[in-house]
C-alpha cells in the first residue's frame, strides 16, 4: 500500500542519491533499506549505492523526527500548520503498516503523538 | 477480532484508498508566505488526569454522588467535551468527537501491537524497541487523557502490557548474544548421570532413557541460557537501556490505572457516605468510633467482586509479584523507583485511599457563586488553561496567526471571575450539614488597572478569601495547572521575535508589539491577583505556591506586584518561614530600598515582620532574626528603615511616614526579642538607649506618639536581653585584653559615628556601660558578638 510518497527531486544534492533510479519512491521501498542490520552496519561494509540509499532513508527519518520535535510541548502554531498536511488518518495508516521498517514507524508514531494526541 | 477491530481495519483500507500521495520533502519548498490556517479560537486540548484537575478527583458534589458499576460507562473518569462546548460545532469531524471513542483506531493499533509482541522484548533490536517506546508514550497519554474509560478497555490493554513487562521472557538478539551463551567459551554443563537400578527400572514402561537424557540436556541448556541472559539483561548498556525505558513507561501506565482505580473507589465510598447521611444512620457510635457497618463497607471496596475488578492482578494471568521482583533487579534507577512505587501502590491501596480522603472537598450542590454551576467553573478553567498555554498564538502577531482580541477578553473575564469566586462569601460555610443553599453574591468585577502599582492586598482590603472555595480551587489544580502558566508568560515575546527576524519594525509593528506586551501584562497581573486571593490565609495553598517560589521570585520587580503574593505565602505560616530562602531577605531589602511609596514600603516591611514572628505574640525564629537584621542593616541598603520621626501627623503623607517609622521600630524589636544578643546589640547600635528613652517620652507626651510606636519601642527596650539593658556585672579588665591597653584605638561600631575610642575614653565616658562618648552607642566587644557571652574571667 502506498500511503506516502517521498520525493526529493527539488533538493539537488539529495536528488543524486536515488532509490531504484527514481527521484521519488513510496515508503515501502525503504523496507529493505532501513533494516536493523543495515542501519547498524559500518559504512565500509556497504557499497556506494546502498550507503547512499541508507543515508537517504535516514534523512527521511530525521525529517519526520524534526517535525515531531517542533510540535513537542503543544506548540500550537506548528500543529496548526502541519495538521492539514499530515492528517490523523494518514499517520494512523502509516504506523499500522507492519511492512514498513520499524524505524520509520517509530518516527511517525512520535509525530502522530505530538501532532494529534498531545494537543 | 472484535467489532471495533473489524471496523478499524475496514477504515484503514478505505483511508489508504482515499489518501493522496504526499511529498514530504516538498514541505520546505512551499512558498514562504503561504497563509497558515488560523488557530481555532477554542480548541479543546486533551487534558491530563482524564480532563480532571487531578486524579483521583478531589472536588466532589454531594448531590450528584452515585454508586456506579465499574463495567458501566461513566464509572471511570473519561474524556468528554461537555454540553455546549464550542468544539461541538466544529467543521472537523475529528474535533467534533466528544466521547472517549475518539481514538478508537489508535487504541486498536496499540492493542494489536502489544499483543503481537507476545510478551517478549528483544534486547538489541534497536528499532523495534524504539517503536515500542513511541507506542507506549502514546498509550500513556491516551490513558492520561481518559480514552480508556471502562474496565474492558483497560483489561484489553493491561493484559498484554503486563506480559511484556515481565522481563524473564525477554530475548537477546542473536548477533548481540554473549559468546558464552553461544557455547564457545561457556563452561561445560555437567551432564546428568542416570544410574539404572534394575529393581526400579521402568525402561520398558516409559520412553527410552536416551530421550529423557536429551530432554534433560535441553532443559539445562535453556536454564543456563536464561541464567546468562538474566544476568546480562539486568546490566545497563546501549541495548538494555531501551528495554528498561520501555518497562519504566509501562509501570507509569499501570500507575495511571491505579489512579483511576483510586478515583473509582473514592466515588464508591462517598456514595456510601451519602447513603448513611441521607438515611440518618449514625456513622459514629457512642464512643465516637466509626460504626462497624461502615468499616465493612470500606473493606468491601477492596474485597468484593466489584472492588477486585479494578485490581491489576485480576486483569492478567501473569505472576505480578514475580514480575515486579524481577524488575527490581535491573540496574536502572528510574525503573527501580517505578517498580518500588508500583509495589507500594499495590500493597498500600487502603492507605492510599485513606490518604486521599482528607484532601477531598465536598460541595453541597453544583450551584456556586459567580460561575453558576460547578461544571461551568470546570469548563472555564479548562479554557483558561488552553489560553495560558497558547498565548504565543493569540497574543502575538506572527506569520502564523494574528492577535485575537476575543481570546484576550475571554481570558481576562475568566480570571476576574475566578478572583471574585474566591472572594465571594457563602452561607454554606461548612460543606455538609448546612441546610441553606449557597449564597450568591453576584458578580462584582474587579476593576484592576493594569498600569496601577496597587498590590492585591491593598485592593482586597476588607474582603476575606473564602476558605472553602480556596480549597476547591486547590483541589481543581488551579494554581498548578493554570495560574503558574500565567506567571511564566513572557510579555516581551513579540519584541523578541521581531529582533530575531532582524528586520526593522514598521510603525504598525511597533504598535502591535506594544499592544501585545500590554495584553500579556494585563493577563499576568490578573493572574497575580487571582493567586493572591487563592493563597491568603490558607496554609495548604501557601504550600502549593511555596513549591513554585523560584518561579514567583523570577518575576519580582517587573511591575506585577508579585512580591505581595510572596508575602502572603509566608503570612502566619511558621513552617514555611523556617524554610524561607536566605537570599529572599536581601531581595526584599532591595525592594524596600527602591519602594516608590511609603504605602508600598509598609507592605514590604510585613515580610520581615512575618518572617521573624510568623504568629502574632508567638515565638520568634532565631535564624530569621539574624537574616532580617543582616539584610536591613547591609551597607547597600542603608536607607531601608525609618528610625527617627519628629514631624506631626497632620497630613496623609505624614501619617504614612509615621506608620512606616513605627513599623520599622517594630521590626527591630521583634528581631531582638527572645534573648538574641547578636541581633539585639546590632539593633541597639541602630537605636541607642537615649534615643529609645526620648522616643518613649515623646510618644507618651506628644501627639506624635501612639500605642503602636510605644509598643514597638517598649518591645525593643524590654525584649532584647542584651548587655544594654543588662549592665555588665564587672568592668572589663584591660590587662586581660591587649586591645584594651592604653593608647589602643577602637573605631565606634556604628557606621554613622567616626569617633575613635581609646581605653581612657571608654573609662572616662562610661566605664561600666561602655558607651561611646560621641554617639552614645555601646562599644562592641568580642564576647558580645554573635550571641557569645564568654566574659573573660577576672
GROMACS .gro file of C-alpha atoms in nm, chain B residues 381 384-385 388 415 418 422 473 477-489 524 526-532 534 545 551-552:
model
   33
  500UNK     CA    1  -1.076   2.651   3.397
  503UNK     CA    2  -0.821   2.926   3.065
  504UNK     CA    3  -0.553   2.662   3.076
  507UNK     CA    4  -0.248   3.040   2.905
  534UNK     CA    5  -0.953   3.537   3.561
  537UNK     CA    6  -1.206   3.331   3.944
  541UNK     CA    7  -1.263   3.301   4.573
  592UNK     CA    8  -0.964   2.573   4.364
  596UNK     CA    9  -0.544   2.226   4.039
  597UNK     CA   10  -0.597   2.591   3.959
  598UNK     CA   11  -0.252   2.707   4.064
  599UNK     CA   12  -0.066   2.405   3.934
  600UNK     CA   13  -0.243   2.369   3.602
  601UNK     CA   14  -0.348   2.723   3.520
  602UNK     CA   15  -0.206   3.012   3.714
  603UNK     CA   16   0.159   2.913   3.706
  604UNK     CA   17   0.134   2.911   3.328
  605UNK     CA   18   0.014   3.270   3.353
  606UNK     CA   19   0.311   3.370   3.563
  607UNK     CA   20   0.551   3.201   3.322
  608UNK     CA   21   0.439   3.417   3.030
  643UNK     CA   22  -0.021   3.828   3.409
  645UNK     CA   23  -0.487   3.940   3.669
  646UNK     CA   24  -0.318   3.607   3.733
  647UNK     CA   25  -0.125   3.760   4.021
  648UNK     CA   26  -0.445   3.896   4.171
  649UNK     CA   27  -0.608   3.555   4.144
  650UNK     CA   28  -0.303   3.397   4.305
  651UNK     CA   29  -0.323   3.650   4.588
  653UNK     CA   30  -0.600   3.196   4.629
  664UNK     CA   31   0.276   2.833   4.598
  670UNK     CA   32   0.924   3.097   3.958
  671UNK     CA   33   0.747   3.371   4.152
   0.00000   0.00000   0.00000
